[in-house]
Amino acid sequence: MKQTITGIGVSDGIAIAKAYRLETPDLTVEKLTIEQPELEIARFEAAKAEAAVELEAIRAKAAENFGEDKAAIFSAHLLVLNDPELESSVKGSIEQGVNAEFALQQAADTFTAMFEAMDNEYMRERAADVRDVTKRLLAKLLGVHVSDPSTINEEVIIIADDLTPSATAQLNKQFVKGFVTDIGGRTSHSAILGRMLEIPAVVGTKTAMASIEQGTSLIVDGTDGTVLLEPTDEDTRAYETKKVTFEQDKELLKRFVSESTVTSDGHHVEVGANIASTEDLPLADKNGAEGVGLFRTEFLYMGKSDFPTEEEQYDAYKTVLTSMGERPTVVRTLDIGGDKELSYFSTPEEMNPFLGQRAIRLCFEHPEMFRTQLRALLRASVHGNLKIMFPMIATLEEFRRAKGMLLEEQEKLQAKGIEVSDTYEVGMMLEIPAAAVIADLFAKEVDFFSIGTNDLIQYTMAADRMNETVSYLYQPNHPSVLRLIHNVIQAAHKEGKWVGMCGEVAGDPLSIPVLLGMGLDEFSMSPSSILKARAQFADLSKSEWEGYIPEILQMETSEKIIEFVQAHS
Amino acid sequence: MEKKTYTITSSEGLHARPCSMLVSAVTPFKSEVTITYKERTANLKSIMGVMGMGIESGAQVEITADGADESEAIAKVDDIMKKESIGE
């Protein structure tokens, strides 16, 4: 039956496809005392047989879709599933009188602990295999369904509670036509990914997982946040027309691809792309990026079983720098912690992860991890126009310490005769209110600032951006936020330094006029937003908006500021 | 019972592919097949048991088969060791 769900449209476009539910099943295991071990063993055997059939099928499908190489992992899973040691350990516990689920969990924990303790990357990967196989078996025993996103081989719209970076790493992007998630906002991972892939995304629907079944026909409109379930033929025709119009508009913007960004009164601003991997480079080029304003290096560390080596990182940085040529490329050093975790690196559980040991704080705690990245960056610096950026800097001491480590690595490399560019720049991400307040002091020491609005807003308003109940406080145009940004730009320009912005706000049509008026030098955004922004700049006069700034800075609420922007643009 | 000693020559030791190949090869046999390294013995039909020993390149290992088809099992191990350059 036809039904409509609405959420927040965070990536434009229309998708028409079937639903694919990405489930995170509850595999909590309880310890039970059992009377008849032979029945429990039979349950275990049955679960194993079912899992084996499933794995064989997945293996065959993976081999067909992605080749034998990718399928090898499932052969390894089958060996683990049929392992006699695992089996005898599980059966032994069952005979002692515990339930199959608990016996399996216990055996799996022993094996994963053993593999994880080994000083060998390959072995630690096997721990992940054991965990995957255990999950599959537990799901069978508990009678819950587990999704296998890596095997998707038809066009689908992903339905999930939320998309974690590690879940999206497994998605076969070729077949994913859209996202619908129950939680999240404009800056959640699924939103960013949707815009990156140029596919529609609707987040914060609250009820999608509860009301959309696997395989339901869907229409997703990422522009207004509508999700239609079981649409009528009439709906489908109407949305197909809308889809064509949307794609034509996108086509019209293409005339801006090879132009630079110039305002109606002839001022140039730089519009760059936020990228997460070398795979995003074609998208940045296709949309006419004048630089890379943010290369999120943490994605080099994700979806892997161990830290990327210096060589792997060097190759990635070199590829990006070479591809961008003279265009500026801002590379942010590792920003993990908070909501971004690595499977092979356990970060401590924290009460407030966003206020905890993340980004540069974590790098100081693990200097070798940080120095490896710095060496890779320094070696790559000769291949392009590199700007190194440290995230989450709160104090001058932190910036000095990070820069000091960078210079030490540079000296060591040069002592070995390795060439390092002498024109690369060192700057910081400005995302902590404390740093924004003393931007004048930082401006004497940094080469540039890049304002990270997602975090700057959440820290300024003390409102968790993932928490929907306080999402009303997440106000990009709030006077407090705008005054901080204004302060940063003024302080930087006084010292002759440039200021960029790499948060989502930089591509927001409602914020662009004000930021232009304040004198922001560089706007970095999802590649798919670049052309729309460039078209908007062409209609804006910088001097006119400069004139409005004193008045805007005196306004009391976001609402007033937004009304003013809408009335004047 | 049949026994045979090998020096592991595969550069990656008894991990990954070489290990999977040996385990897959001996699993169909009825005999008990074990591998002994540094006085520890594991079931050669268990990938986790074998990998858990952390056998590196250059290690001396002893393979034992005990059962109705022990000679065939050892012959199969010997075949895989040589054909796949795992050990000699």
XYZ file of N, CA, C and O in Angstrom, chain B residues 8 17 28 31 34 40 44 85:
32
model
N 59.916 -25.335 6.428
C 58.992 -24.459 5.703
C 59.773 -23.452 4.863
O 60.602 -22.698 5.390
N 47.605 -18.412 2.447
C 47.300 -19.382 1.412
C 47.906 -20.765 1.690
O 47.183 -21.761 1.635
N 39.641 -34.134 4.033
C 38.850 -35.303 3.620
C 39.353 -36.638 4.178
O 38.611 -37.634 4.133
N 42.147 -40.357 8.683
C 43.212 -40.382 9.693
C 43.290 -39.066 10.457
O 42.914 -38.025 9.948
N 48.314 -34.436 12.286
C 48.744 -33.359 13.186
C 50.037 -32.739 12.705
O 50.765 -33.322 11.903
N 54.951 -28.234 20.234
C 53.500 -28.067 20.346
C 52.863 -28.778 19.155
O 53.387 -28.736 18.052
N 46.033 -30.716 12.032
C 46.284 -30.091 10.726
C 44.981 -29.848 9.953
O 44.975 -29.186 8.933
N 55.437 -25.221 -3.278
C 56.665 -24.683 -2.663
C 56.424 -24.164 -1.251
O 56.797 -23.038 -0.913
